[in-house]
Structure formats: C-alpha cells, structure tokens
CSV table of C-alpha atoms in Angstrom, one decimal:
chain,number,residue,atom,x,y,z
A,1,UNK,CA,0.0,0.0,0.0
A,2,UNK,CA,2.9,2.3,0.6
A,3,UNK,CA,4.1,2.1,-3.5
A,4,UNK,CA,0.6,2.6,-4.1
A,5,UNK,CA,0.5,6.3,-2.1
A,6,UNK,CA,4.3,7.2,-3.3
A,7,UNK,CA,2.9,6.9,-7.0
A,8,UNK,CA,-0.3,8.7,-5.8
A,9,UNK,CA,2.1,11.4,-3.9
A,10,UNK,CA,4.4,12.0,-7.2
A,11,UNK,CA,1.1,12.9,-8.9
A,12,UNK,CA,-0.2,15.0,-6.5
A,13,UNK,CA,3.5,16.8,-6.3
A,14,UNK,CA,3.4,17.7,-10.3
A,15,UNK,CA,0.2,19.6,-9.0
A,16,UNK,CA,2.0,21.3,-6.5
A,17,UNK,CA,4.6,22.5,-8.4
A,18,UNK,CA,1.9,24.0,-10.5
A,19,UNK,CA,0.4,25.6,-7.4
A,20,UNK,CA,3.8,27.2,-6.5
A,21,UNK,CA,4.7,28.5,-10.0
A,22,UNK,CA,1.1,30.1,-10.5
A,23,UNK,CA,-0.4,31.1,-7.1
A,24,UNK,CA,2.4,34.0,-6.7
A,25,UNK,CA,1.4,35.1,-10.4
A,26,UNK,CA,-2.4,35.0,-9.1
A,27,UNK,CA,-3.1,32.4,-12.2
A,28,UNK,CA,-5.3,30.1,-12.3
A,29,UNK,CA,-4.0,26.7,-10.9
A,30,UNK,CA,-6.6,24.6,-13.7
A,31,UNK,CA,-6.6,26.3,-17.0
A,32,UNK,CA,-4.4,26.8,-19.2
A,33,UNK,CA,-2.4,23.6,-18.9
A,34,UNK,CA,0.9,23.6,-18.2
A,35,UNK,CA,3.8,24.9,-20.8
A,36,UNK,CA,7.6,25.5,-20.7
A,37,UNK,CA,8.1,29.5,-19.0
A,38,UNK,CA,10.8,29.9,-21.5
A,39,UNK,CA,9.3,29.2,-25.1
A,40,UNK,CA,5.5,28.6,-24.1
A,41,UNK,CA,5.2,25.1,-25.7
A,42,UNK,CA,2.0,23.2,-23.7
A,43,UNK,CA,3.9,20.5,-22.1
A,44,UNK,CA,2.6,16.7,-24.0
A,45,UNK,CA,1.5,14.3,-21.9
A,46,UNK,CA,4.3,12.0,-22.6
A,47,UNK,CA,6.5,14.5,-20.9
A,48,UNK,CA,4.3,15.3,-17.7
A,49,UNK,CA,5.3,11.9,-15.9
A,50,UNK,CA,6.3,12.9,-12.4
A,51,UNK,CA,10.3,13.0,-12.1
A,52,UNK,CA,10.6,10.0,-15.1
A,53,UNK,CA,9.8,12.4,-17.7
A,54,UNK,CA,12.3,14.8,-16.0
A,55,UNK,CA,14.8,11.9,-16.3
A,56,UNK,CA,14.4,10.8,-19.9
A,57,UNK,CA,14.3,14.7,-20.8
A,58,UNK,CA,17.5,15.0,-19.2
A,59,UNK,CA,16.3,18.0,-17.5
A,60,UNK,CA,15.8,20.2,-20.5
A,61,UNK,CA,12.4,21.0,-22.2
A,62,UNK,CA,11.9,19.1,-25.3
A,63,UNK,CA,11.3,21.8,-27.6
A,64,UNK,CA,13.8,24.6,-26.2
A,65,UNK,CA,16.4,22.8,-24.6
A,66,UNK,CA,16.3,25.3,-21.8
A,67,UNK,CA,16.8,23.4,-18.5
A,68,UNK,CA,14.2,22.7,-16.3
A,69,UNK,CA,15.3,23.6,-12.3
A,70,UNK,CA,15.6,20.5,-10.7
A,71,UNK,CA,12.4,21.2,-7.8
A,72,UNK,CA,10.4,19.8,-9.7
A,73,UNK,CA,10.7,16.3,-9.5
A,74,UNK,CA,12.5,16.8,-5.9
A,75,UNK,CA,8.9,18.0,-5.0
A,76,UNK,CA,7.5,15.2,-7.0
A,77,UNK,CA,9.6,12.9,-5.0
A,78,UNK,CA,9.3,14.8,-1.4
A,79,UNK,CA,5.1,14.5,-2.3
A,80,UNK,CA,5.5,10.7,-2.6
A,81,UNK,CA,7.5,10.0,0.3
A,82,UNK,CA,5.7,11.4,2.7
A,83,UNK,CA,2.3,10.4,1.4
A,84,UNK,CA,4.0,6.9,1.5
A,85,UNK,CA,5.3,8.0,5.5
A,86,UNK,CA,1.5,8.6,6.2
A,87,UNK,CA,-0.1,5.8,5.1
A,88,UNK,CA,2.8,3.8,7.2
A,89,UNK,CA,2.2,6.0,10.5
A,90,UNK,CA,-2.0,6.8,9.4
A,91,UNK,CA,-2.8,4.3,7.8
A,92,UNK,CA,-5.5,4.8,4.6
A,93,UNK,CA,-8.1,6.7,5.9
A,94,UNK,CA,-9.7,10.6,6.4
A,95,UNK,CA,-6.9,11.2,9.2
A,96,UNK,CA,-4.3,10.2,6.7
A,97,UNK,CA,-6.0,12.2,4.3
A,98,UNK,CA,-5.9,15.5,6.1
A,99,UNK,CA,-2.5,15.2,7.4
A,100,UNK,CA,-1.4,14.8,3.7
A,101,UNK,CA,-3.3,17.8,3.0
A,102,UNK,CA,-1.5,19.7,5.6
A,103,UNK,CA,2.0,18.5,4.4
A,104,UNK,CA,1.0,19.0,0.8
A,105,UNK,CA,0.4,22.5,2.2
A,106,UNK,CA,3.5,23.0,3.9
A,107,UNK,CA,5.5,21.9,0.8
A,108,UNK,CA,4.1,24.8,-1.2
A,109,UNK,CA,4.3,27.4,1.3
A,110,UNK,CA,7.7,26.4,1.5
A,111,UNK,CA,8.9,26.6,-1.4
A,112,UNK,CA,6.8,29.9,-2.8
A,113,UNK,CA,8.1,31.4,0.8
A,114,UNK,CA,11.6,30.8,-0.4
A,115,UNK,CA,11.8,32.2,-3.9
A,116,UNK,CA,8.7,35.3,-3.7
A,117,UNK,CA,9.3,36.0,0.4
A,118,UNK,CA,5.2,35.7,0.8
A,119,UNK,CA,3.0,33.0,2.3
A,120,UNK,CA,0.2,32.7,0.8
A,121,UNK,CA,-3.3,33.4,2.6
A,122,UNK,CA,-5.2,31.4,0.4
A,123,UNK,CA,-3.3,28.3,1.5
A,124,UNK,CA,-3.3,29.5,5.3
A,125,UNK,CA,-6.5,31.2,6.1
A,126,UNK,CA,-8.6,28.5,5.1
A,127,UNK,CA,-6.4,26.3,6.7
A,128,UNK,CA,-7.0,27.8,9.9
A,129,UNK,CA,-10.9,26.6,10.0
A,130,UNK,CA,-10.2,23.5,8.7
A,131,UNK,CA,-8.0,22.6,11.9
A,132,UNK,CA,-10.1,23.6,14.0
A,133,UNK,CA,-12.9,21.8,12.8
A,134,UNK,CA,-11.3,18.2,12.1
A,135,UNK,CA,-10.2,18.5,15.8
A,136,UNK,CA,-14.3,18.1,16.6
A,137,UNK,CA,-14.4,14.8,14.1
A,138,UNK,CA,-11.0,13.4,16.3
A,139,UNK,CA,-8.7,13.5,13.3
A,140,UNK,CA,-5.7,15.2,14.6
A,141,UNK,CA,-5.5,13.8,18.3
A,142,UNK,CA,-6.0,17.2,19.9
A,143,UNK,CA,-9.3,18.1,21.5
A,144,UNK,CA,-11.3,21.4,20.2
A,145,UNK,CA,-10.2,23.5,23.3
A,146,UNK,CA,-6.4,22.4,22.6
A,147,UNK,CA,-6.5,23.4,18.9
A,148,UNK,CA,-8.4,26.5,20.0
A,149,UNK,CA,-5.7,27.2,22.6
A,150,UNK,CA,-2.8,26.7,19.5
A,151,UNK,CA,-4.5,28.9,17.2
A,152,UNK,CA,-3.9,31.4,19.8
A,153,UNK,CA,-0.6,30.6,20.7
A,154,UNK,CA,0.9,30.3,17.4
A,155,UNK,CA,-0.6,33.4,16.0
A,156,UNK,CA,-0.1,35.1,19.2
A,157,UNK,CA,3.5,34.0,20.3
A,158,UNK,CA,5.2,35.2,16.4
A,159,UNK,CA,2.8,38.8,16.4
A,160,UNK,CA,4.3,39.5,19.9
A,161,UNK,CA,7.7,38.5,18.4
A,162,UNK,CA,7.3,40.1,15.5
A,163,UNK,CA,6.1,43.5,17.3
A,164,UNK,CA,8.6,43.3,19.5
A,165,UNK,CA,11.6,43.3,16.4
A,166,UNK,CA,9.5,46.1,15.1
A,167,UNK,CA,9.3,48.2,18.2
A,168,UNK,CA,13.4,47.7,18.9
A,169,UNK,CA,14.5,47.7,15.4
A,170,UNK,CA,12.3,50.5,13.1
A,171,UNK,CA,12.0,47.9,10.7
A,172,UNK,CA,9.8,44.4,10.1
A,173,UNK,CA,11.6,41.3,10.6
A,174,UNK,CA,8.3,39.2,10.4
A,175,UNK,CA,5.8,38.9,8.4
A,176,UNK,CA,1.6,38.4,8.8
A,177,UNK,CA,2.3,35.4,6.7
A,178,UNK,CA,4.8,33.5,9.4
A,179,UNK,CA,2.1,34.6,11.9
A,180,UNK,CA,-0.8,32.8,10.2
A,181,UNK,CA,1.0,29.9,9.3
A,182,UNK,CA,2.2,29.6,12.9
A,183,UNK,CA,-2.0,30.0,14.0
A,184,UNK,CA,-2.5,27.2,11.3
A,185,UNK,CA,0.0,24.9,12.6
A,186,UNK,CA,-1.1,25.6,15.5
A,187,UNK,CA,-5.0,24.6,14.9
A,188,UNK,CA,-4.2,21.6,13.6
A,189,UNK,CA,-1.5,20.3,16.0
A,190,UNK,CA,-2.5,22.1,19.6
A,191,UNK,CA,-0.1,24.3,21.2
A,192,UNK,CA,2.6,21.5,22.0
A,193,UNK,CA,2.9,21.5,18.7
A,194,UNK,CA,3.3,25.1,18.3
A,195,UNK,CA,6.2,24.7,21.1
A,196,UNK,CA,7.8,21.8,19.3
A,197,UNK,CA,7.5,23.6,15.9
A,198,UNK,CA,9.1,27.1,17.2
A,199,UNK,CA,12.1,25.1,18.9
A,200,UNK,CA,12.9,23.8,15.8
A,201,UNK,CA,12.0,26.3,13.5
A,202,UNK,CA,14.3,29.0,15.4
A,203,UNK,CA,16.9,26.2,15.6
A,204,UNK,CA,17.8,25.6,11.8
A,205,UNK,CA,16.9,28.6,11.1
A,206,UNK,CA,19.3,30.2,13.4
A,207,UNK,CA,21.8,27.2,11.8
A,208,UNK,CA,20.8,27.6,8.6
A,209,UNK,CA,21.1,31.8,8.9
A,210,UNK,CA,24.7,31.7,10.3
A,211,UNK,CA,25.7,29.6,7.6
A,212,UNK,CA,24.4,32.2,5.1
A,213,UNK,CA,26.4,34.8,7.0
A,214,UNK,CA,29.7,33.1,7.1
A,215,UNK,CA,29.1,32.7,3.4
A,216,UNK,CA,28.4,36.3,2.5
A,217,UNK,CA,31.5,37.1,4.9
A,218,UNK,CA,29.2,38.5,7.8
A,219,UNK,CA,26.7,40.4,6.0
A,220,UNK,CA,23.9,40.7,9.1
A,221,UNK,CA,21.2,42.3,6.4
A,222,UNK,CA,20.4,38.9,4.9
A,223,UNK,CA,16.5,37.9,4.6
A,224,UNK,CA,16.2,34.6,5.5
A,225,UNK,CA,12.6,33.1,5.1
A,226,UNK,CA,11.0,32.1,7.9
A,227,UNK,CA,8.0,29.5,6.9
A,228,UNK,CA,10.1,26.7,5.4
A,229,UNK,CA,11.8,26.4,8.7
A,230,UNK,CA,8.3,26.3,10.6
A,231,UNK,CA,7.2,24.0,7.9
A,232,UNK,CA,10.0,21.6,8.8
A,233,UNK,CA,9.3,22.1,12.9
A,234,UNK,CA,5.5,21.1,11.6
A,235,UNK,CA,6.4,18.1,9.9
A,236,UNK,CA,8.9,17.1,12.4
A,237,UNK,CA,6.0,17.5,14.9
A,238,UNK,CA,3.7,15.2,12.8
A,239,UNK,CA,5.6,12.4,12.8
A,240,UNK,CA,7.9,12.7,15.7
A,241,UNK,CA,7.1,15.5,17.9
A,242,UNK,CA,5.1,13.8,20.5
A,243,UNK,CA,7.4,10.8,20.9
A,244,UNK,CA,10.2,13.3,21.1
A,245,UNK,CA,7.8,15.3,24.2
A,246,UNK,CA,7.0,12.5,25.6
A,247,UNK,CA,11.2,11.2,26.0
A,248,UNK,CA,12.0,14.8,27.0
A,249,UNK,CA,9.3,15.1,30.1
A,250,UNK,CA,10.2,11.0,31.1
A,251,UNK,CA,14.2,12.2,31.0
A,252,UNK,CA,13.0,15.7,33.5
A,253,UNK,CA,11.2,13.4,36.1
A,254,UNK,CA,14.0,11.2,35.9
C-alpha cells in the first residue's frame, strides 16, 4: 500500500509544483495547462510523468532545450515519500487524508516562501478553519479546546515576536504570513505543537542563517525566510514530535 501512495504522492507533487509556480502570479491553478516559461510550448502528456519524464528529458524542455530547475521532480519525490510516511504511520483513511493535506500544504508554502518572500493566505486562512474543525471529528489527536488554545498561541506567540523586532528595530523582521502559518500549525496540531514547531523552527533557522552569513563574509542584512523552517518544525512534529515530548518530560522526572 505504501508504493501505491508514493505513485499517488508524485502525482499530486506535479500539482503542486503548478500551485507554487502560478499562485504567486495569481493564475489560475486549472486552466491553461501547463507549458515551458521559456518558449510557451504546452507541455505533451508523454512528458508530464512525475520526475521519469524529467529523467528521460534530461532536464531540458523538449522543444527549447532550456533546462528545467531541478524542484520539480525533488517536490514530486518529497510529495511521494511522505504520502508513502503517512499511510505507514496513518494508515489509509480521512486522518491520513488530512495530514497529507497539511504537508501537501507545507511543501508549497515552503517553497513559494523561499523564492517570492510571501505565504500565501489562500493556503493559510482557510487552513485555519479546517483545523479547528477536524479536531471536533477526532482527526488530529488534539481536542477542540487544545486546537483552539494553538490557534492562539501560534498566531499570538510570532505577532508579539514580530512586534517586539518592530518596536526595537524600526523595521519588520516578520511577516503576517509566518504569523498565520504559525495559528494554522497551531489549529491543527494544539499548542505543544506550536512549542515543538518554534524550537525547531528557530533552531535551523538560526543554523541555517549563520551559515548564510559566514558565506556572505558576515553580511547581518540577509533575509532569511521564515516559513520553510516552521514548515520543517510542523512536519517534524507530525511524525515525531510527541514521541520526542513524551522522551524529554520522562528524561525531566527522571
């Protein structure tokens, strides 16, 4: 069953990569169908198979030859694996469903937050809702009052952050999208999971920003993206987070 949701994942991620080429653009995510940026050519059929088209193309378009980035059969192949990860920890079933939904999510806010600085609000707003109401139906193990409670906290905890920079600094060092992402991830996974997702989230992205400044020979005016980090604490939490918890409170009383 776990082939069966990888192949079901890759196609969902040549979706997604549609979703975070054209949602920046504000075009439609259905119509027209997909063609190369660089010469416009619709794309055939033949050559829309999720990362094997990508291979027997050798990475180029077939009518240009302009190379195609490489994202899009990693996101083809990040889609796959973890829909594959959540029918293994899920199983096949509307909880499975959801939390794919969430990480399908997270992939594409990741990767438009990386190359256009913006989350979007039509992925998060929405999203926010949605958590709160599957937690009534039992199908993300927190009760309605806990995902209530994260909503807060995460949307809470990064605005008082992100005022705070503001009020110290003169200038914004967080955006309204982190903040709503943070309330989303927050809906859906309670507010341990908005503590487990901020640890790690500030973590590698504190890692991940001093590496960037060592590279640019201390430049300390580098943007560094803050969602795909607290897309990573998210998905960490999903499948680990309240293993990892539970270890860390045992390890305190003991």
């Amino acid at each position: 069953m776990e082939w069966v949701a990888f192949v079901f994942g890759l196609c969902i991620g040549s979706f997604l990569n549609v979703c975070i080429y054209r949602l920046p653009l504000s075009k439609s995510i259905v119509h027209p169908r997909s063609a190369c940026p660089n010469c416009g050519h619709p794309i055939r059929a033949c050559d829309n198979i999720p990362v094997a088209s990508y291979l027997a193309l050798r990475g180029r378009c077939r009518d240009c030859g302009v190379r195609i980035p490489v994202r899009y059969p990693l996101v083809e192949l990040l889609s796959g694996a973890f829909a594959a990860m959540v029918v293994l920890k899920f199983g096949v079933g509307w909880q499975g469903l959801l939390m794919y939904g969430v990480i399908a999510s997270l992939l594409v806010i990741t990767f438009i937050d990386i190359d256009h600085r913006i989350i979007p609000d039509l992925i998060t707003l929405p999203g926010i809702p949605i958590g709160v109401a599957a937690s009534f139906f039992g199908l993300t193990h927190v009760s309605p009052l806990q995902s209530l409670i994260g909503l807060l906290a995460g949307g809470g905890s990064l605005f008082l952050v992100a005022w705070g920079y503001q009020l110290i600094t003169q200038r914004e060092g967080m955006g309204g999208g982190d903040i709503k992402l943070l309330a989303m991830i927050g809906a859906f996974f309670g507010w341990q999971g908005v503590l487990f997702t901020i640890f790690v989230a500030s973590l590698s992205g504190s890692l991940a920003g001093l590496a960037l400044m060592l590279r640019s020979h201390g430049d300390m005016k580098l943007a560094v993206p803050f969602g795909p980090f607290l897309a990573v604490g998210a998905l960490g939490y999903l499948f680990i987070g309240p293993e990892v918890l539970d270890w860390y409170i045992y390890w305190m009383k003991h």
